[in-house]
């Protein structure tokens, strides 16, 4: 099991595909384990090397006492990239992971490009609680998926819902670690520093996102110097709900 260390914090990561290909790093939403990237991992590995890492607090990474800051998570990602020997990478981030991607691009030259799924330039107005489910409570995990997916998706894919609940029970953050990650979202604000993120940026957002409103995605694309917006019908976890459409757009963007 490969791990990297940022001080005393051990960080799990997993790389798949040809190491001679360009690397795509996948950074996830608050509270969720690496399960959330199964759909993009399957679609991108091969043409690219994919690197999935659990943010501190979730999955197989350590969960030190919080609160966390986006700066902490950026330092964690830098440690993972150093351990894996990658200098320049494409970064795909969802929710909190998108905030980490933005800050990584602002403070370093590592990102070749950014793809931001359901994220926002500022977190103080967001209420993330509907997305949280205690991993020890399967009913709470299933109920909280009502904030992550559209009603149409939930009704059409009960098998996916059942599998996601199982994955969440195994990998998601505890209540304490969730609160520590949510604090990083709440404190984040890049709204007066858009100009410092001067890499190509694809912003993909679910039009029916009930927690991270689509207006935030539109603002990101409008304000980033090289931003492009794509709206898709669906909820917050648009990379799962509309995986084919998201993957097609990622291929077109990253390939360019």
mmCIF file of C-alpha atoms in Angstrom:
data_model
loop_
_atom_site.group_PDB
_atom_site.id
_atom_site.type_symbol
_atom_site.label_atom_id
_atom_site.label_comp_id
_atom_site.label_asym_id
_atom_site.label_seq_id
_atom_site.Cartn_x
_atom_site.Cartn_y
_atom_site.Cartn_z
ATOM 1 C CA UNK A 1 0.000 0.000 0.000
ATOM 2 C CA UNK A 2 1.805 3.184 -1.127
ATOM 3 C CA UNK A 3 1.802 6.085 1.315
ATOM 4 C CA UNK A 4 3.398 9.494 1.532
ATOM 5 C CA UNK A 5 4.102 11.512 4.665
ATOM 6 C CA UNK A 6 3.469 15.164 5.421
ATOM 7 C CA UNK A 7 5.142 15.468 8.790
ATOM 8 C CA UNK A 8 3.416 12.926 11.010
ATOM 9 C CA UNK A 9 0.412 12.508 8.689
ATOM 10 C CA UNK A 10 0.402 9.363 6.536
ATOM 11 C CA UNK A 11 -1.397 9.767 3.198
ATOM 12 C CA UNK A 12 -2.662 6.881 1.101
ATOM 13 C CA UNK A 13 -2.448 7.036 -2.664
ATOM 14 C CA UNK A 14 -2.770 4.639 -5.570
ATOM 15 C CA UNK A 15 -1.412 5.080 -9.102
ATOM 16 C CA UNK A 16 -2.546 3.040 -12.097
ATOM 17 C CA UNK A 17 -1.608 3.016 -15.772
ATOM 18 C CA UNK A 18 1.507 3.725 -17.786
ATOM 19 C CA UNK A 19 3.920 5.914 -15.770
ATOM 20 C CA UNK A 20 5.268 7.301 -19.041
ATOM 21 C CA UNK A 21 1.885 8.875 -19.777
ATOM 22 C CA UNK A 22 0.786 12.226 -18.380
ATOM 23 C CA UNK A 23 -0.588 11.912 -14.838
ATOM 24 C CA UNK A 24 -4.098 12.889 -13.743
ATOM 25 C CA UNK A 25 -4.519 13.418 -9.984
ATOM 26 C CA UNK A 26 -8.030 12.949 -8.548
ATOM 27 C CA UNK A 27 -8.893 14.914 -5.382
ATOM 28 C CA UNK A 28 -12.208 14.182 -3.709
ATOM 29 C CA UNK A 29 -15.098 15.834 -1.951
ATOM 30 C CA UNK A 30 -15.243 16.394 1.819
ATOM 31 C CA UNK A 31 -15.980 13.266 3.776
ATOM 32 C CA UNK A 32 -15.848 10.799 0.902
ATOM 33 C CA UNK A 33 -13.251 8.098 0.347
ATOM 34 C CA UNK A 34 -11.589 7.200 -2.929
ATOM 35 C CA UNK A 35 -14.663 5.179 -4.002
ATOM 36 C CA UNK A 36 -16.070 8.386 -5.515
ATOM 37 C CA UNK A 37 -13.517 8.213 -8.367
ATOM 38 C CA UNK A 38 -14.334 4.709 -9.583
ATOM 39 C CA UNK A 39 -16.103 6.040 -12.659
ATOM 40 C CA UNK A 40 -13.351 8.476 -13.719
ATOM 41 C CA UNK A 41 -10.565 6.069 -12.764
ATOM 42 C CA UNK A 42 -11.944 3.444 -15.116
ATOM 43 C CA UNK A 43 -12.391 5.955 -17.916
ATOM 44 C CA UNK A 44 -9.055 7.769 -17.733
ATOM 45 C CA UNK A 45 -6.576 5.004 -16.865
ATOM 46 C CA UNK A 46 -4.765 3.913 -20.006
ATOM 47 C CA UNK A 47 -4.591 7.136 -21.980
ATOM 48 C CA UNK A 48 -3.306 8.665 -18.721
ATOM 49 C CA UNK A 49 -1.690 7.507 -15.533
ATOM 50 C CA UNK A 50 -4.230 8.113 -12.773
ATOM 51 C CA UNK A 51 -3.329 8.908 -9.193
ATOM 52 C CA UNK A 52 -6.046 8.774 -6.522
ATOM 53 C CA UNK A 53 -5.297 9.939 -3.000
ATOM 54 C CA UNK A 54 -7.484 10.018 0.095
ATOM 55 C CA UNK A 55 -7.546 13.485 1.642
ATOM 56 C CA UNK A 56 -6.516 13.522 5.293
ATOM 57 C CA UNK A 57 -9.501 12.487 7.369
ATOM 58 C CA UNK A 58 -11.006 10.003 4.902
ATOM 59 C CA UNK A 59 -10.303 6.556 3.521
ATOM 60 C CA UNK A 60 -6.918 5.079 4.321
ATOM 61 C CA UNK A 61 -5.163 8.362 5.087
ATOM 62 C CA UNK A 62 -4.610 9.507 8.660
ATOM 63 C CA UNK A 63 -7.228 11.640 10.390
ATOM 64 C CA UNK A 64 -5.375 13.985 12.762
ATOM 65 C CA UNK A 65 -7.364 16.318 14.995
ATOM 66 C CA UNK A 66 -8.879 19.254 13.130
ATOM 67 C CA UNK A 67 -9.855 21.721 12.014
ATOM 68 C CA UNK A 68 -8.069 21.403 8.675
ATOM 69 C CA UNK A 69 -7.281 24.166 6.193
ATOM 70 C CA UNK A 70 -7.015 23.945 2.427
ATOM 71 C CA UNK A 71 -3.329 24.832 2.878
ATOM 72 C CA UNK A 72 -2.872 21.609 4.878
ATOM 73 C CA UNK A 73 -4.462 19.576 2.090
ATOM 74 C CA UNK A 74 -2.340 21.292 -0.572
ATOM 75 C CA UNK A 75 0.784 20.370 1.407
ATOM 76 C CA UNK A 76 -0.515 16.784 1.591
ATOM 77 C CA UNK A 77 -0.956 16.629 -2.190
ATOM 78 C CA UNK A 78 2.536 18.050 -2.694
ATOM 79 C CA UNK A 79 3.902 15.299 -0.441
ATOM 80 C CA UNK A 80 2.083 12.625 -2.459
ATOM 81 C CA UNK A 81 3.429 14.001 -5.743
ATOM 82 C CA UNK A 82 6.956 14.110 -4.340
ATOM 83 C CA UNK A 83 6.655 10.507 -3.145
ATOM 84 C CA UNK A 84 5.379 9.403 -6.540
ATOM 85 C CA UNK A 85 7.987 11.427 -8.419
ATOM 86 C CA UNK A 86 5.657 13.656 -10.421
ATOM 87 C CA UNK A 87 6.464 17.308 -11.116
ATOM 88 C CA UNK A 88 3.653 18.361 -13.499
ATOM 89 C CA UNK A 89 0.170 16.862 -13.428
ATOM 90 C CA UNK A 90 -3.410 17.441 -14.501
ATOM 91 C CA UNK A 91 -5.667 17.857 -11.478
ATOM 92 C CA UNK A 92 -9.329 16.852 -11.269
ATOM 93 C CA UNK A 93 -11.033 17.987 -8.065
ATOM 94 C CA UNK A 94 -14.585 17.640 -6.741
ATOM 95 C CA UNK A 95 -16.028 19.932 -4.074
ATOM 96 C CA UNK A 96 -13.334 20.369 -1.428
ATOM 97 C CA UNK A 97 -10.894 18.659 -3.793
ATOM 98 C CA UNK A 98 -11.619 21.375 -6.340
ATOM 99 C CA UNK A 99 -10.701 24.021 -3.774
ATOM 100 C CA UNK A 100 -7.453 22.169 -3.113
ATOM 101 C CA UNK A 101 -6.802 22.066 -6.864
ATOM 102 C CA UNK A 102 -7.380 25.826 -7.180
ATOM 103 C CA UNK A 103 -4.997 26.603 -4.353
ATOM 104 C CA UNK A 104 -2.375 24.167 -5.655
ATOM 105 C CA UNK A 105 -2.487 25.971 -9.006
ATOM 106 C CA UNK A 106 -2.275 29.351 -7.282
ATOM 107 C CA UNK A 107 0.812 28.572 -5.180
ATOM 108 C CA UNK A 108 2.727 26.169 -7.443
ATOM 109 C CA UNK A 109 3.504 25.383 -11.065
ATOM 110 C CA UNK A 110 2.593 21.687 -10.704
ATOM 111 C CA UNK A 111 -0.836 21.716 -12.398
ATOM 112 C CA UNK A 112 -0.876 21.553 -16.184
ATOM 113 C CA UNK A 113 -4.640 22.033 -16.048
ATOM 114 C CA UNK A 114 -7.591 21.911 -13.664
ATOM 115 C CA UNK A 115 -10.953 20.180 -13.996
ATOM 116 C CA UNK A 116 -13.319 21.297 -11.239
ATOM 117 C CA UNK A 117 -16.458 19.264 -10.550
ATOM 118 C CA UNK A 118 -19.132 20.817 -8.356
ATOM 119 C CA UNK A 119 -16.859 23.239 -6.552
ATOM 120 C CA UNK A 120 -16.875 26.913 -5.535
ATOM 121 C CA UNK A 121 -14.505 29.861 -5.108
ATOM 122 C CA UNK A 122 -15.692 30.564 -1.548
ATOM 123 C CA UNK A 123 -17.100 28.232 1.081
ATOM 124 C CA UNK A 124 -18.541 30.421 3.826
ATOM 125 C CA UNK A 125 -22.059 30.437 2.346
ATOM 126 C CA UNK A 126 -22.256 26.686 1.771
ATOM 127 C CA UNK A 127 -24.122 24.303 4.081
ATOM 128 C CA UNK A 128 -22.514 20.882 3.634
ATOM 129 C CA UNK A 129 -24.339 19.023 6.407
ATOM 130 C CA UNK A 130 -26.916 17.375 4.087
ATOM 131 C CA UNK A 131 -24.074 15.478 2.373
ATOM 132 C CA UNK A 132 -22.806 13.868 5.572
ATOM 133 C CA UNK A 133 -23.728 10.407 6.773
ATOM 134 C CA UNK A 134 -22.107 8.661 9.720
ATOM 135 C CA UNK A 135 -20.254 5.613 8.312
ATOM 136 C CA UNK A 136 -21.597 3.526 11.186
ATOM 137 C CA UNK A 137 -25.221 4.258 10.201
ATOM 138 C CA UNK A 138 -26.256 2.761 6.819
ATOM 139 C CA UNK A 139 -29.647 4.482 6.921
ATOM 140 C CA UNK A 140 -28.023 7.889 7.410
ATOM 141 C CA UNK A 141 -25.607 7.179 4.565
ATOM 142 C CA UNK A 142 -28.466 6.340 2.202
ATOM 143 C CA UNK A 143 -30.564 9.326 3.294
ATOM 144 C CA UNK A 144 -27.687 11.739 2.728
ATOM 145 C CA UNK A 145 -27.396 10.578 -0.885
ATOM 146 C CA UNK A 146 -30.567 12.583 -1.495
ATOM 147 C CA UNK A 147 -28.366 15.686 -1.354
ATOM 148 C CA UNK A 148 -25.678 14.166 -3.579
ATOM 149 C CA UNK A 149 -27.773 12.855 -6.485
ATOM 150 C CA UNK A 150 -30.907 13.915 -8.304
ATOM 151 C CA UNK A 151 -34.158 12.134 -7.464
ATOM 152 C CA UNK A 152 -34.293 10.719 -10.979
ATOM 153 C CA UNK A 153 -30.878 9.094 -10.573
ATOM 154 C CA UNK A 154 -31.707 7.613 -7.179
ATOM 155 C CA UNK A 155 -34.942 6.115 -8.475
ATOM 156 C CA UNK A 156 -33.339 4.718 -11.640
ATOM 157 C CA UNK A 157 -30.230 3.189 -10.032
ATOM 158 C CA UNK A 158 -31.009 1.464 -6.715
ATOM 159 C CA UNK A 159 -28.111 -0.939 -7.322
ATOM 160 C CA UNK A 160 -25.655 1.962 -7.477
ATOM 161 C CA UNK A 161 -27.141 3.446 -4.306
ATOM 162 C CA UNK A 162 -26.684 0.137 -2.471
ATOM 163 C CA UNK A 163 -23.066 -0.187 -3.616
ATOM 164 C CA UNK A 164 -22.243 3.434 -2.723
ATOM 165 C CA UNK A 165 -23.654 2.952 0.783
ATOM 166 C CA UNK A 166 -21.366 -0.066 1.256
ATOM 167 C CA UNK A 167 -18.331 1.866 0.015
ATOM 168 C CA UNK A 168 -19.149 4.841 2.211
ATOM 169 C CA UNK A 169 -19.436 2.627 5.286
ATOM 170 C CA UNK A 170 -15.918 1.332 4.593
ATOM 171 C CA UNK A 171 -14.142 4.539 3.534
ATOM 172 C CA UNK A 172 -15.902 7.764 4.547
ATOM 173 C CA UNK A 173 -14.837 10.175 7.271
ATOM 174 C CA UNK A 174 -15.948 9.873 10.883
ATOM 175 C CA UNK A 175 -18.046 12.742 12.288
ATOM 176 C CA UNK A 176 -14.929 14.341 13.766
ATOM 177 C CA UNK A 177 -12.903 14.108 10.560
ATOM 178 C CA UNK A 178 -15.898 15.314 8.527
ATOM 179 C CA UNK A 179 -16.104 18.434 10.713
ATOM 180 C CA UNK A 180 -12.365 19.003 10.260
ATOM 181 C CA UNK A 181 -12.683 18.820 6.454
ATOM 182 C CA UNK A 182 -15.838 20.957 6.416
ATOM 183 C CA UNK A 183 -13.915 23.652 8.294
ATOM 184 C CA UNK A 184 -11.452 23.782 5.382
ATOM 185 C CA UNK A 185 -14.346 24.413 2.989
ATOM 186 C CA UNK A 186 -15.869 27.114 5.173
ATOM 187 C CA UNK A 187 -12.600 29.062 5.476
ATOM 188 C CA UNK A 188 -11.669 28.910 1.777
ATOM 189 C CA UNK A 189 -11.924 32.051 -0.366
ATOM 190 C CA UNK A 190 -10.093 32.579 -3.647
ATOM 191 C CA UNK A 191 -12.528 35.214 -4.925
ATOM 192 C CA UNK A 192 -9.977 38.035 -4.960
ATOM 193 C CA UNK A 193 -7.159 35.890 -6.424
ATOM 194 C CA UNK A 194 -8.665 34.351 -9.533
ATOM 195 C CA UNK A 195 -6.007 36.021 -11.683
ATOM 196 C CA UNK A 196 -3.309 33.930 -9.986
ATOM 197 C CA UNK A 197 -4.765 30.657 -11.347
ATOM 198 C CA UNK A 198 -3.518 30.965 -14.914
ATOM 199 C CA UNK A 199 -3.895 27.405 -16.211
ATOM 200 C CA UNK A 200 -6.655 25.991 -18.430
ATOM 201 C CA UNK A 201 -9.647 25.174 -16.234
ATOM 202 C CA UNK A 202 -12.711 23.106 -17.114
ATOM 203 C CA UNK A 203 -15.606 23.715 -14.709
ATOM 204 C CA UNK A 204 -18.300 21.003 -14.745
ATOM 205 C CA UNK A 205 -21.355 21.439 -12.533
ATOM 206 C CA UNK A 206 -24.675 19.689 -12.005
ATOM 207 C CA UNK A 207 -27.513 22.066 -12.784
ATOM 208 C CA UNK A 208 -29.536 20.502 -9.957
ATOM 209 C CA UNK A 209 -26.757 20.564 -7.346
ATOM 210 C CA UNK A 210 -28.609 21.172 -4.083
ATOM 211 C CA UNK A 211 -25.560 21.841 -1.882
ATOM 212 C CA UNK A 212 -22.930 23.505 -4.091
ATOM 213 C CA UNK A 213 -25.232 25.684 -6.279
ATOM 214 C CA UNK A 214 -24.495 25.854 -9.996
ATOM 215 C CA UNK A 215 -24.062 29.639 -9.754
ATOM 216 C CA UNK A 216 -20.713 29.006 -8.058
ATOM 217 C CA UNK A 217 -19.515 26.938 -10.991
ATOM 218 C CA UNK A 218 -20.556 29.616 -13.456
ATOM 219 C CA UNK A 219 -18.704 32.210 -11.421
ATOM 220 C CA UNK A 220 -15.551 30.112 -11.369
ATOM 221 C CA UNK A 221 -15.576 29.721 -15.136
ATOM 222 C CA UNK A 222 -16.321 33.407 -15.702
ATOM 223 C CA UNK A 223 -13.646 34.683 -13.320
ATOM 224 C CA UNK A 224 -10.783 32.278 -13.994
ATOM 225 C CA UNK A 225 -8.504 33.658 -16.736
ATOM 226 C CA UNK A 226 -8.775 30.443 -18.789
ATOM 227 C CA UNK A 227 -12.027 28.988 -17.491
ATOM 228 C CA UNK A 228 -14.661 27.065 -19.456
ATOM 229 C CA UNK A 229 -18.086 26.108 -18.056
ATOM 230 C CA UNK A 230 -20.093 22.957 -18.744
ATOM 231 C CA UNK A 231 -23.470 22.477 -17.061
ATOM 232 C CA UNK A 232 -25.042 19.013 -16.993
ATOM 233 C CA UNK A 233 -28.411 17.835 -15.740
ATOM 234 C CA UNK A 234 -27.825 16.163 -12.403
ATOM 235 C CA UNK A 235 -26.895 16.649 -8.778
ATOM 236 C CA UNK A 236 -23.715 17.248 -6.825
ATOM 237 C CA UNK A 237 -21.868 14.002 -7.619
ATOM 238 C CA UNK A 238 -22.023 14.755 -11.310
ATOM 239 C CA UNK A 239 -18.964 12.610 -12.030
ATOM 240 C CA UNK A 240 -21.021 9.573 -11.043
ATOM 241 C CA UNK A 241 -24.489 10.620 -12.133
ATOM 242 C CA UNK A 242 -23.344 11.728 -15.591
ATOM 243 C CA UNK A 243 -20.114 9.751 -15.757
ATOM 244 C CA UNK A 244 -20.104 9.240 -19.518
ATOM 245 C CA UNK A 245 -20.682 12.914 -20.264
ATOM 246 C CA UNK A 246 -18.102 14.003 -17.692
ATOM 247 C CA UNK A 247 -15.503 11.523 -18.933
ATOM 248 C CA UNK A 248 -16.021 12.566 -22.541
ATOM 249 C CA UNK A 249 -15.426 16.180 -21.604
ATOM 250 C CA UNK A 250 -12.401 15.311 -19.494
ATOM 251 C CA UNK A 251 -10.875 13.402 -22.404
ATOM 252 C CA UNK A 252 -11.427 16.291 -24.775
ATOM 253 C CA UNK A 253 -10.052 18.821 -22.322
ATOM 254 C CA UNK A 254 -7.042 16.876 -21.066
ATOM 255 C CA UNK A 255 -6.162 15.642 -24.526
ATOM 256 C CA UNK A 256 -6.057 19.195 -25.806
#
